PDB file of C-alpha atoms in Angstrom:
ATOM      1  CA  MET A   1       0.000   0.000   0.000  1.00  0.00           C
ATOM      2  CA  LEU A   2       2.819   2.376   0.897  1.00  0.00           C
ATOM      3  CA  ARG A   3       4.539   1.631  -2.397  1.00  0.00           C
ATOM      4  CA  ILE A   4       1.371   2.455  -4.374  1.00  0.00           C
ATOM      5  CA  SER A   5       0.961   5.715  -2.456  1.00  0.00           C
ATOM      6  CA  MET A   6       4.580   6.684  -3.138  1.00  0.00           C
ATOM      7  CA  LEU A   7       4.163   5.938  -6.858  1.00  0.00           C
ATOM      8  CA  LEU A   8       0.968   7.977  -6.960  1.00  0.00           C
ATOM      9  CA  ILE A   9       2.642  10.949  -5.281  1.00  0.00           C
ATOM     10  CA  LEU A  10       5.638  10.680  -7.601  1.00  0.00           C
ATOM     11  CA  GLY A  11       3.319  10.608 -10.634  1.00  0.00           C
ATOM     12  CA  LEU A  12       1.452  13.698  -9.444  1.00  0.00           C
ATOM     13  CA  LEU A  13       4.730  15.537  -8.874  1.00  0.00           C
ATOM     14  CA  LEU A  14       5.895  14.681 -12.387  1.00  0.00           C
ATOM     15  CA  ILE A  15       2.635  15.957 -13.865  1.00  0.00           C
ATOM     16  CA  ALA A  16       2.789  19.192 -11.846  1.00  0.00           C
ATOM     17  CA  THR A  17       6.426  19.762 -12.851  1.00  0.00           C
ATOM     18  CA  SER A  18       5.564  19.189 -16.508  1.00  0.00           C
ATOM     19  CA  VAL A  19       2.687  21.685 -16.434  1.00  0.00           C
ATOM     20  CA  LEU A  20       4.806  24.331 -14.705  1.00  0.00           C
ATOM     21  CA  SER A  21       7.701  23.920 -17.140  1.00  0.00           C
ATOM     22  CA  GLN A  22       5.314  24.258 -20.105  1.00  0.00           C
ATOM     23  CA  GLN A  23       4.016  27.544 -18.687  1.00  0.00           C
ATOM     24  CA  GLU A  24       7.566  28.804 -18.154  1.00  0.00           C
ATOM     25  CA  MET A  25       8.523  27.889 -21.732  1.00  0.00           C
ATOM     26  CA  ARG A  26       5.726  30.038 -23.093  1.00  0.00           C
ATOM     27  CA  GLY A  27       7.184  33.021 -21.278  1.00  0.00           C
ATOM     28  CA  PRO A  28       5.876  36.554 -21.538  1.00  0.00           C
ATOM     29  CA  ILE A  29       4.159  37.764 -24.682  1.00  0.00           C
ATOM     30  CA  HIS A  30       6.386  40.111 -26.648  1.00  0.00           C
ATOM     31  CA  HIS A  31       4.772  42.458 -29.109  1.00  0.00           C
ATOM     32  CA  PRO A  32       6.723  43.857 -32.040  1.00  0.00           C
ATOM     33  CA  GLY A  33       7.944  47.447 -31.811  1.00  0.00           C
ATOM     34  CA  GLY A  34       5.353  50.025 -32.744  1.00  0.00           C
ATOM     35  CA  TRP A  35       2.365  48.125 -31.364  1.00  0.00           C
ATOM     36  CA  ASN A  36       0.210  50.690 -29.611  1.00  0.00           C
ATOM     37  CA  GLY A  37      -1.712  48.211 -27.480  1.00  0.00           C
ATOM     38  CA  ALA A  38      -4.906  48.438 -29.546  1.00  0.00           C
ATOM     39  CA  ILE A  39      -6.894  45.234 -29.484  1.00  0.00           C
ATOM     40  CA  PRO A  40     -10.287  44.419 -30.956  1.00  0.00           C
ATOM     41  CA  GLY A  41     -13.012  45.770 -28.730  1.00  0.00           C
ATOM     42  CA  ASP A  42     -11.209  48.791 -27.325  1.00  0.00           C
ATOM     43  CA  GLY A  43     -12.679  51.332 -29.760  1.00  0.00           C
ATOM     44  CA  VAL A  44     -10.008  50.893 -32.442  1.00  0.00           C
ATOM     45  CA  VAL A  45     -11.042  49.649 -35.896  1.00  0.00           C
ATOM     46  CA  ALA A  46     -10.145  45.954 -36.098  1.00  0.00           C
ATOM     47  CA  VAL A  47     -12.441  44.644 -38.885  1.00  0.00           C
ATOM     48  CA  TRP A  48     -13.145  46.112 -42.344  1.00  0.00           C
ATOM     49  CA  PRO A  49     -16.323  44.543 -43.807  1.00  0.00           C
ATOM     50  CA  GLU A  50     -16.742  47.546 -46.127  1.00  0.00           C
ATOM     51  CA  VAL A  51     -13.798  46.440 -48.307  1.00  0.00           C
ATOM     52  CA  VAL A  52     -15.296  43.066 -49.285  1.00  0.00           C
ATOM     53  CA  GLY A  53     -15.593  43.071 -53.073  1.00  0.00           C
ATOM     54  CA  LEU A  54     -12.913  45.735 -53.592  1.00  0.00           C
ATOM     55  CA  ASP A  55      -9.568  45.085 -55.250  1.00  0.00           C
ATOM     56  CA  GLY A  56      -7.144  43.628 -52.685  1.00  0.00           C
ATOM     57  CA  VAL A  57      -4.486  46.307 -53.108  1.00  0.00           C
ATOM     58  CA  GLU A  58      -7.102  49.043 -52.816  1.00  0.00           C
ATOM     59  CA  ALA A  59      -8.486  47.388 -49.658  1.00  0.00           C
ATOM     60  CA  ALA A  60      -4.983  47.227 -48.165  1.00  0.00           C
ATOM     61  CA  GLU A  61      -4.577  50.959 -48.776  1.00  0.00           C
ATOM     62  CA  VAL A  62      -7.913  51.682 -47.051  1.00  0.00           C
ATOM     63  CA  ILE A  63      -6.842  49.600 -44.048  1.00  0.00           C
ATOM     64  CA  GLN A  64      -3.395  51.187 -43.858  1.00  0.00           C
ATOM     65  CA  LYS A  65      -4.959  54.642 -43.986  1.00  0.00           C
ATOM     66  CA  ALA A  66      -7.414  53.778 -41.198  1.00  0.00           C
ATOM     67  CA  ARG A  67      -4.716  52.180 -39.018  1.00  0.00           C
ATOM     68  CA  PRO A  68      -1.243  53.546 -39.816  1.00  0.00           C
ATOM     69  CA  ASP A  69       0.054  51.781 -36.687  1.00  0.00           C
ATOM     70  CA  LEU A  70      -0.317  48.369 -38.383  1.00  0.00           C
ATOM     71  CA  ARG A  71       3.064  47.057 -39.439  1.00  0.00           C
ATOM     72  CA  ILE A  72       1.835  44.321 -41.793  1.00  0.00           C
ATOM     73  CA  VAL A  73      -1.079  44.628 -44.198  1.00  0.00           C
ATOM     74  CA  THR A  74      -0.729  41.919 -46.801  1.00  0.00           C
ATOM     75  CA  VAL A  75      -2.839  40.628 -49.680  1.00  0.00           C
ATOM     76  CA  VAL A  76      -2.982  36.827 -49.882  1.00  0.00           C
ATOM     77  CA  PRO A  77      -4.997  34.292 -51.906  1.00  0.00           C
ATOM     78  CA  HIS A  78      -8.067  33.092 -49.988  1.00  0.00           C
ATOM     79  CA  ASP A  79      -6.808  29.505 -50.071  1.00  0.00           C
ATOM     80  CA  ALA A  80      -3.217  30.282 -49.055  1.00  0.00           C
ATOM     81  CA  MET A  81      -1.591  28.466 -46.170  1.00  0.00           C
ATOM     82  CA  VAL A  82      -0.741  30.989 -43.463  1.00  0.00           C
ATOM     83  CA  THR A  83       0.479  30.856 -39.887  1.00  0.00           C
ATOM     84  CA  ARG A  84      -2.224  30.831 -37.215  1.00  0.00           C
ATOM     85  CA  ASP A  85      -0.442  33.056 -34.735  1.00  0.00           C
ATOM     86  CA  MET A  86      -2.285  36.099 -33.423  1.00  0.00           C
ATOM     87  CA  ARG A  87      -0.573  39.409 -34.139  1.00  0.00           C
ATOM     88  CA  PHE A  88      -2.175  42.703 -33.261  1.00  0.00           C
ATOM     89  CA  ASP A  89       0.018  44.527 -35.792  1.00  0.00           C
ATOM     90  CA  ARG A  90      -1.091  42.475 -38.824  1.00  0.00           C
ATOM     91  CA  VAL A  91      -4.050  42.306 -41.198  1.00  0.00           C
ATOM     92  CA  ARG A  92      -4.370  39.803 -44.003  1.00  0.00           C
ATOM     93  CA  VAL A  93      -6.564  40.710 -46.962  1.00  0.00           C
ATOM     94  CA  TYR A  94      -7.853  37.495 -48.535  1.00  0.00           C
ATOM     95  CA  VAL A  95      -8.616  37.716 -52.257  1.00  0.00           C
ATOM     96  CA  ASP A  96     -10.021  35.414 -54.951  1.00  0.00           C
ATOM     97  CA  ALA A  97      -8.320  34.567 -58.259  1.00  0.00           C
ATOM     98  CA  GLY A  98      -9.553  37.896 -59.681  1.00  0.00           C
ATOM     99  CA  GLY A  99      -7.926  39.871 -56.866  1.00  0.00           C
ATOM    100  CA  LYS A 100     -11.207  40.818 -55.151  1.00  0.00           C
ATOM    101  CA  VAL A 101     -11.548  40.707 -51.354  1.00  0.00           C
ATOM    102  CA  VAL A 102     -13.641  37.679 -50.364  1.00  0.00           C
ATOM    103  CA  ARG A 103     -14.002  38.158 -46.595  1.00  0.00           C
ATOM    104  CA  ALA A 104     -13.732  40.978 -44.118  1.00  0.00           C
ATOM    105  CA  PRO A 105     -10.077  41.595 -43.212  1.00  0.00           C
ATOM    106  CA  ARG A 106      -9.399  41.715 -39.485  1.00  0.00           C
ATOM    107  CA  VAL A 107      -6.519  42.368 -37.125  1.00  0.00           C
ATOM    108  CA  GLY A 108      -4.728  39.181 -36.206  1.00  0.00           C
TER     109      GLY A 108
END
């Protein structure tokens, strides 16, 4: 019985250590230089539904004019493989084969 209890405690300690080390590996979130702290929901424009149907380059210009603090505004094909990381300084403008915006661009 004592041996089973010791193994159980050892297992729980290993699990707790693993969880803590995973949290430490994540570390603090670092935002790229120039990020002004604006996040969706704090009164700053974060979605542009009005550009759906426009030319992608034209939509990117509208977005850049509305939010000059954004460091990355890029036009990409709607079926392109992209990273799934969340960046508050980036907007992707998804376009179809004709170069028209197919969904509302958003910060992220």
